[in-house]
Coordinates of C-alpha atoms in Angstrom, one line a residue:
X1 CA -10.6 -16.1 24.0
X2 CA -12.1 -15.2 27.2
X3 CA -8.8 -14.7 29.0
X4 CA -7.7 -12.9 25.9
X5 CA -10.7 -10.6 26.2
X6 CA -9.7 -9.8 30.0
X7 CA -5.6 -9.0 29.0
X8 CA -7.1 -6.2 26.5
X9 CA -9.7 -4.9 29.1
X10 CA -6.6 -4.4 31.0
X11 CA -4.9 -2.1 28.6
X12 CA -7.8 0.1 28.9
X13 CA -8.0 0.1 32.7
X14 CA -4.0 1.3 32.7
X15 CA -5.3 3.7 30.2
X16 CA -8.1 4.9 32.7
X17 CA -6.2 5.0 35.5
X18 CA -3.3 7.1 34.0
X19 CA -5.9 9.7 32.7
X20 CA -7.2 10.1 36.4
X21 CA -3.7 11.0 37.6
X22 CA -3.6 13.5 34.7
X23 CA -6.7 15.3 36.5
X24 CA -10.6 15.6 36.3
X25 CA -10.3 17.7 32.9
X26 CA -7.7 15.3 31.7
X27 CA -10.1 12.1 32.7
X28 CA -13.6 13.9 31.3
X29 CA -12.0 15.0 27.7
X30 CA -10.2 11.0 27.7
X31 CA -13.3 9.2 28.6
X32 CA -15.3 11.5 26.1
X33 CA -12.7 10.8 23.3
X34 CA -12.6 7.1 24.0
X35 CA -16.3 7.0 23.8
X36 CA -16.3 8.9 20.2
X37 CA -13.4 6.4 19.2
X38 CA -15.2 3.5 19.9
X39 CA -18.5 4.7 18.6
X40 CA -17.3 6.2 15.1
X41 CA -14.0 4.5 14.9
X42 CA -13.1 1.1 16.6
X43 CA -16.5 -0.4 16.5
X44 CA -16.6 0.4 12.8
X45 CA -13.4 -1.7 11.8
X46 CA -14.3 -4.3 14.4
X47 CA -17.8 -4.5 12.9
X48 CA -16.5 -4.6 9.7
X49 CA -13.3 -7.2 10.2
X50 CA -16.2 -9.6 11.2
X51 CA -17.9 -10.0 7.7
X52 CA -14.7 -11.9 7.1
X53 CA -15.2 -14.5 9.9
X54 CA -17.9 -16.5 7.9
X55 CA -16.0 -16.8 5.0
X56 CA -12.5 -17.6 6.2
X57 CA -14.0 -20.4 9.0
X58 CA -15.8 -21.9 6.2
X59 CA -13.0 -21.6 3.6
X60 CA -10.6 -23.1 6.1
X61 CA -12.8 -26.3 6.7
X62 CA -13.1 -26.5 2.9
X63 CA -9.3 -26.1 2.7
X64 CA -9.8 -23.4 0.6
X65 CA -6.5 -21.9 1.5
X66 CA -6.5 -19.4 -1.3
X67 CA -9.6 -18.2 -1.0
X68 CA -8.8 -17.7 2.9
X69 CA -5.6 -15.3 1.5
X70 CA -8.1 -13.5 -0.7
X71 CA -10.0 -12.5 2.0
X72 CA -7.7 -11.7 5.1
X73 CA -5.8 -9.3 1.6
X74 CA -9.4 -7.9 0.9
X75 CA -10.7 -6.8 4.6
X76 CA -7.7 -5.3 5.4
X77 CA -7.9 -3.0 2.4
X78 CA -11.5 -2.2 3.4
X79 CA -10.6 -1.5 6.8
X80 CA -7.9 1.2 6.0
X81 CA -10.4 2.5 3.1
X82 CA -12.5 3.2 6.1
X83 CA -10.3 5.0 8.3
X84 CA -9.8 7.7 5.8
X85 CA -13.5 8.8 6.5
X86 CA -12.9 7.8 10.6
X87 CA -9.7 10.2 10.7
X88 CA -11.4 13.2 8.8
X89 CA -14.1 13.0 11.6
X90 CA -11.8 12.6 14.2
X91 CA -9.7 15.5 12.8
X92 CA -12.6 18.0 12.8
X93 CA -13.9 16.4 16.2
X94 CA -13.3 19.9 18.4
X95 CA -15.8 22.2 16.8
X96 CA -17.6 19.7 16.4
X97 CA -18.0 19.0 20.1
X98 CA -18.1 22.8 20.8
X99 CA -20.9 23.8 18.1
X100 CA -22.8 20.7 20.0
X101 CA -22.2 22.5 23.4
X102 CA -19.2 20.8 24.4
X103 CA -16.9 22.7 26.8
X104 CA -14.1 23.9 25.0
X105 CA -11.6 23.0 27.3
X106 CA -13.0 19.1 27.5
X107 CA -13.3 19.3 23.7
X108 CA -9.4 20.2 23.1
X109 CA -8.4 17.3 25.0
X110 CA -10.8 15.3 23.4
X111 CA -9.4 16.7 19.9
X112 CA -6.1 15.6 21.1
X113 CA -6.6 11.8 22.3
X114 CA -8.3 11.3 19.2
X115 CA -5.2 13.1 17.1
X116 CA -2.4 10.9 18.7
X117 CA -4.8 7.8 18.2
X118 CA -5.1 8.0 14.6
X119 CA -2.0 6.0 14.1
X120 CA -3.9 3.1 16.3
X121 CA -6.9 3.1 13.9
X122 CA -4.6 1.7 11.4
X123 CA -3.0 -0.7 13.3
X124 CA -6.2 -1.9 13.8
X125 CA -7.4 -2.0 11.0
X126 CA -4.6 -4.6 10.3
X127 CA -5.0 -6.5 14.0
X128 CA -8.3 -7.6 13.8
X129 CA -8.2 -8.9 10.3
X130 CA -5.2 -11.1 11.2
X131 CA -6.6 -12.2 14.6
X132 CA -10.1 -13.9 12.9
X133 CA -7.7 -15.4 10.2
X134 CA -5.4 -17.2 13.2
X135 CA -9.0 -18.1 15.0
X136 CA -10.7 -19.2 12.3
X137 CA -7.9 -21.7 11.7
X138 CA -7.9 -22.6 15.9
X139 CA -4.8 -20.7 16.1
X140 CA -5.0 -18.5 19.3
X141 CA -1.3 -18.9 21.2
X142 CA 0.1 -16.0 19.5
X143 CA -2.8 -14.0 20.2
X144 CA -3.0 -14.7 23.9
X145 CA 1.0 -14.1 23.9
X146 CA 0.8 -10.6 21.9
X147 CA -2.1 -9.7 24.8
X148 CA 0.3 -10.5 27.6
X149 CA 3.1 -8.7 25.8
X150 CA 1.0 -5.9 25.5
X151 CA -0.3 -5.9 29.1
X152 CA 2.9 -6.3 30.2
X153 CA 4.2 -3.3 28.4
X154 CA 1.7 -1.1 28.6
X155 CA 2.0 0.7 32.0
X156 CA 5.5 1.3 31.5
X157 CA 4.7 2.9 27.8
X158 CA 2.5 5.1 29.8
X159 CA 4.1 5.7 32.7
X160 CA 7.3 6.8 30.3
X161 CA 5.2 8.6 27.8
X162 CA 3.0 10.6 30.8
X163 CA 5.5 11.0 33.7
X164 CA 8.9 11.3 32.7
X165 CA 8.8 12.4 28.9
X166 CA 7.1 16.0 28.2
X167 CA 4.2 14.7 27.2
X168 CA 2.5 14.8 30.5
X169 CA -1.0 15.2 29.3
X170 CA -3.7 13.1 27.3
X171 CA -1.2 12.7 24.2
X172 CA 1.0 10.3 26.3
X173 CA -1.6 8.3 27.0
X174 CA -3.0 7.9 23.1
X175 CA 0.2 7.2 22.1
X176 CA 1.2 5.0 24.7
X177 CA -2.1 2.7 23.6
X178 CA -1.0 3.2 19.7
X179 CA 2.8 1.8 20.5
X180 CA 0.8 -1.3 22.2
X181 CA -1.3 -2.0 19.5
X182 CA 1.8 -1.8 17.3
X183 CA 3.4 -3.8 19.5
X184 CA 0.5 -6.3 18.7
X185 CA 0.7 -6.2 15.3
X186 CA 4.7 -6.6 14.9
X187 CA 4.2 -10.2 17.3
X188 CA 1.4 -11.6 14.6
X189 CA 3.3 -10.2 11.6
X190 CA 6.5 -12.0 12.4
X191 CA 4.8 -14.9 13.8
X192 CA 3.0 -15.2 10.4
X193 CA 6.5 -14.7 8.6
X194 CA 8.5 -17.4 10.9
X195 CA 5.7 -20.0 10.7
X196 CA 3.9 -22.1 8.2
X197 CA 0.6 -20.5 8.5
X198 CA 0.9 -18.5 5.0
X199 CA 2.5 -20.9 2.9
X200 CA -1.0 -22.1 1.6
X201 CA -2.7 -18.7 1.9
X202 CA -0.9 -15.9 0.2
X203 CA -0.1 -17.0 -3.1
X204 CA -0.1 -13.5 -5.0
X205 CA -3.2 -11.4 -6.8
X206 CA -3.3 -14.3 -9.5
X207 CA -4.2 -18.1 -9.1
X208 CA -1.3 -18.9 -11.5
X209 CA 1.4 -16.0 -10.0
X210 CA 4.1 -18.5 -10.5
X211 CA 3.4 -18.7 -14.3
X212 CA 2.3 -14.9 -14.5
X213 CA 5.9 -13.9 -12.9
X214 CA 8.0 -16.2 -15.3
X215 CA 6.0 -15.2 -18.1
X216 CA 6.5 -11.3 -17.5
X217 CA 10.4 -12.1 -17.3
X218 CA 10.3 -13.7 -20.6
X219 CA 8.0 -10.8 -22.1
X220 CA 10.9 -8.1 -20.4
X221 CA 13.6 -9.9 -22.0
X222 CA 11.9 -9.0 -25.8
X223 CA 11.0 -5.5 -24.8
X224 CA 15.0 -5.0 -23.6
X225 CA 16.3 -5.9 -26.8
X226 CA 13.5 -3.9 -28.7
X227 CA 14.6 -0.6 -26.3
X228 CA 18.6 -1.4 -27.6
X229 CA 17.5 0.0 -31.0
X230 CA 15.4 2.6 -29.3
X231 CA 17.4 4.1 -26.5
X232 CA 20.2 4.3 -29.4
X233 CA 17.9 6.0 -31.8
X234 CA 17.2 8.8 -29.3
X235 CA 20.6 9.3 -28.3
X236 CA 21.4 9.7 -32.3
X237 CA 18.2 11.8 -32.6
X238 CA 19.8 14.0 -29.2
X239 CA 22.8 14.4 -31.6
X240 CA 21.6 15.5 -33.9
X241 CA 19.0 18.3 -32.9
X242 CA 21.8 19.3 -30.5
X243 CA 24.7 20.0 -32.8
X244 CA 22.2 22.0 -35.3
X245 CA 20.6 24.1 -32.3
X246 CA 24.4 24.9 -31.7
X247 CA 25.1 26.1 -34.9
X248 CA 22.2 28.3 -34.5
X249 CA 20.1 26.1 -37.2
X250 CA 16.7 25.8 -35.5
X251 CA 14.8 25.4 -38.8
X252 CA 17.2 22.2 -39.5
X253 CA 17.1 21.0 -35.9
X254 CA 13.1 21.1 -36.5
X255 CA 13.3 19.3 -39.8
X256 CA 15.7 17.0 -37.7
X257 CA 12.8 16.3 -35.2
X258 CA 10.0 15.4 -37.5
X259 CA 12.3 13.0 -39.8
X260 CA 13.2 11.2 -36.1
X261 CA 9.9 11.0 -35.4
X262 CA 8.7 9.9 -38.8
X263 CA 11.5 7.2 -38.3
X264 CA 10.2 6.6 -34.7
X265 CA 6.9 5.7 -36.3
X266 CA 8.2 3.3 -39.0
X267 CA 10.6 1.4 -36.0
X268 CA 7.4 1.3 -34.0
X269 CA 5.2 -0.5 -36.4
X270 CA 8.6 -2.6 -37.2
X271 CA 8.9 -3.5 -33.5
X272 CA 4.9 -4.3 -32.8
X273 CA 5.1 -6.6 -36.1
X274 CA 8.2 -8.6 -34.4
X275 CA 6.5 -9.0 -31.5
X276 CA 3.6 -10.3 -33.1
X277 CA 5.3 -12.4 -35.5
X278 CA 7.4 -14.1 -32.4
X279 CA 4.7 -14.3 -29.9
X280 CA 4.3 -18.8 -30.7
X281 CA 8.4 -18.5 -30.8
X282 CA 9.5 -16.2 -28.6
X283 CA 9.0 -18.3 -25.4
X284 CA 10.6 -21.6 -26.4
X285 CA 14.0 -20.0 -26.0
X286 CA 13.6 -20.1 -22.4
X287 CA 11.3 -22.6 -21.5
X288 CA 8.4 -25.7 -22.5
X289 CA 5.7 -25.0 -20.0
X290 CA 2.7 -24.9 -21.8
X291 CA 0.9 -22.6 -19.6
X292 CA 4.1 -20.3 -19.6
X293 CA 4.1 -20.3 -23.1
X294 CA 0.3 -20.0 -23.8
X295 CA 0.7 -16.5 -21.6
X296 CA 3.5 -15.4 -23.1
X297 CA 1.5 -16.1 -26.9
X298 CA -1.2 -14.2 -25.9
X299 CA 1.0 -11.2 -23.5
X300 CA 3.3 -10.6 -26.6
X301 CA 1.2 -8.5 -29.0
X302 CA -0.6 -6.7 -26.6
X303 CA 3.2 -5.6 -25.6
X304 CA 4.2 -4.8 -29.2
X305 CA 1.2 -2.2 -29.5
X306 CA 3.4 -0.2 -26.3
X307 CA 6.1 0.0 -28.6
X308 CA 4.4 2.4 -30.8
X309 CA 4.1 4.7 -28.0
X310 CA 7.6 3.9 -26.2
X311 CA 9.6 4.6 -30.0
X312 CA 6.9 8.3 -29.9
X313 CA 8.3 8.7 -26.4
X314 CA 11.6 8.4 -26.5
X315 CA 12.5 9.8 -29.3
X316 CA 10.8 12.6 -28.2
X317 CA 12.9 12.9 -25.0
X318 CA 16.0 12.6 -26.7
X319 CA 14.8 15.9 -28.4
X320 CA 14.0 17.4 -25.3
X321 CA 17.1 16.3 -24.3
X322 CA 19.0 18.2 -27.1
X323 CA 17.2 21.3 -26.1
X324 CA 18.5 21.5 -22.7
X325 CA 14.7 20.5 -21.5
X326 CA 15.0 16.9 -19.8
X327 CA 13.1 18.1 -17.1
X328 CA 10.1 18.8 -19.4
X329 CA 10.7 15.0 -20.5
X330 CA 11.1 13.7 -16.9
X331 CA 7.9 15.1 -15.9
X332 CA 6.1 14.5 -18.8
X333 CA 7.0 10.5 -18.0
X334 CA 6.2 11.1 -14.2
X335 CA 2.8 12.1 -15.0
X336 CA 2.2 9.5 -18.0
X337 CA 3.7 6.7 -16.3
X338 CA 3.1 7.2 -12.1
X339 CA -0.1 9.2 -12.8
X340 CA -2.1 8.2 -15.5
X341 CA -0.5 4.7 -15.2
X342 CA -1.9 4.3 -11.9
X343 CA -5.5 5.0 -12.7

């Protein structure tokens, strides 16, 4: 871990030493901005990613390999939680550092480093997380190799970036240290995906994702042939609304409507009672796992009460439809279903 330690001390020292060719403006504002970003920014996530440490050395000499999934899954979502706070401070650093009596020159290239390095708060917000899970499990090869690659890479990123490319200033150089840490994290990723290390550990949101998959494919297969009946009761309803609107009927083509929806209601409560009634039958046609069919028993009426709304819906998109106003429809659903749905 030491040498490890000294290969990403490096990274900095190319950084340093390309912001001192850059200038004395260029090397005030970079040494100011790296010292915001690792006060507000990097020392946060690394402070943070070490609450897992605990947890994942202990779960790992428990063989707890879920639990040690659970957690890497967790800190990484409260790591990139955190940088939204991290990149509004960073994006509002330059009046900040001129209302606290910053030069305004240093404090524009300070604004800018930390711009071009927002993209590496998230990659490391993803890095360290995955670099205590491999420790924690005495994996640290492919964490010393991902240093050296990155050492290795990292004066010629900058040296392209800051001398040849146009951006010959303090962008190069944030960016240059972003693509290394990404650089980083593509290594671990795909040597998590080409190696065994995961096969114990990531096992889905559910203890029993195996079951909860097969059971929602059995559950999809009833609500397809429930939507047969309702897709070609809209299309009928779409008709019909449209042929009276074109012979300038509107009063029928409103009659229309509330009869279809009247229906819609009847089919609905016709539809939730089959899915109740199958719910101890439904599941036997496709398979005898008790725990697949104890899910699918309990997943079916709760998916039968949906119905109501779905008949409600569509039929009420099939008049939209007949009115020349699917966008009206597709909208509505976009806001009901992405929106709403997502709360």
């Amino acid at each position: 871990m030491i040498f490890i330690g000294l290969l990403t001390y490096g990274n900095s020292l190319i950084s340093m030493y390309f912001m001192g060719k850059l200038g004395k403006n260029e090397l005030a504002g970079g040494c100011l901005s790296i010292g915001i970003a690792n006060i507000t920014g990097y020392s946060i996530i690394s402070g943070l990613s070490t609450g897992m440490e605990a947890i994942s050395s202990q779960a790992y000499g428990a063989n707890m390999w879920v639990l040690m999934g659970q957690i890497l899954q967790r800190t990484i979502v409260i790591l990139l939680t955190a940088c939204l706070p991290i990149s509004l401070l960073w994006l509002y650093s330059e009046p900040i550092l001129v209302f606290c009596g910053q030069e305004p020159v240093i404090s524009s290239i300070a604004y800018s480093y930390l711009l071009f390095s927002l993209p590496d708060i998230v990659f490391q917000s993803i890095i360290n997380p995955l670099r205590i899970f491999l420790r924690t499990q005495n994996i640290t090869l492919p964490l010393m190799l991902s240093a050296i690659i990155a050492l290795t890479l990292h004066a010629p990123i900058n040296y392209v970036l800051v001398c040849q490319l146009s951006l010959n200033d303090i962008r190069g150089i944030a960016m240059a240290g972003a693509i290394t840490d990404f650089i980083i994290l593509a290594f671990l990723v795909l040597y998590l995906h080409h190696t065994s290390v995961c096969n114990n550990t990531f096992q889905g949101l559910l203890f029993n994702a195996i079951e909860a998959v097969a059971t929602m494919g059995i559950v999809i297969q009833a609500t397809s042939l429930v939507y047969i009946f309702i897709s070609s009761f809209s299309q009928a309803v779409s008709t019909r609304v449209g042929n009276e609107l074109g012979t300038n009927c509107p009063h029928n083509a409103k009659i229309s409507t509330w009869i279809a929806l009247a229906c819609a209601v009847f089919m609905s409560i016709v539809a939730t009672f089959f899915m109740t009634a199958m719910r101890n039958t439904w599941g036997f046609i496709f398979t005898d796992d008790a725990t697949i069919l104890s899910l699918t028993a309990m997943s079916m009426p709760v998916v039968g009460l949906c119905e109501i709304g779905k008949w409600l819906q569509t039929t009420g998109c099939g008049v939209l439809r007949a009115s020349t106003r699917p966008t009206l429809g597709a909208n509505i659903n976009f806001g009901s279903f992405s929106v709403l749905g997502c709360q």
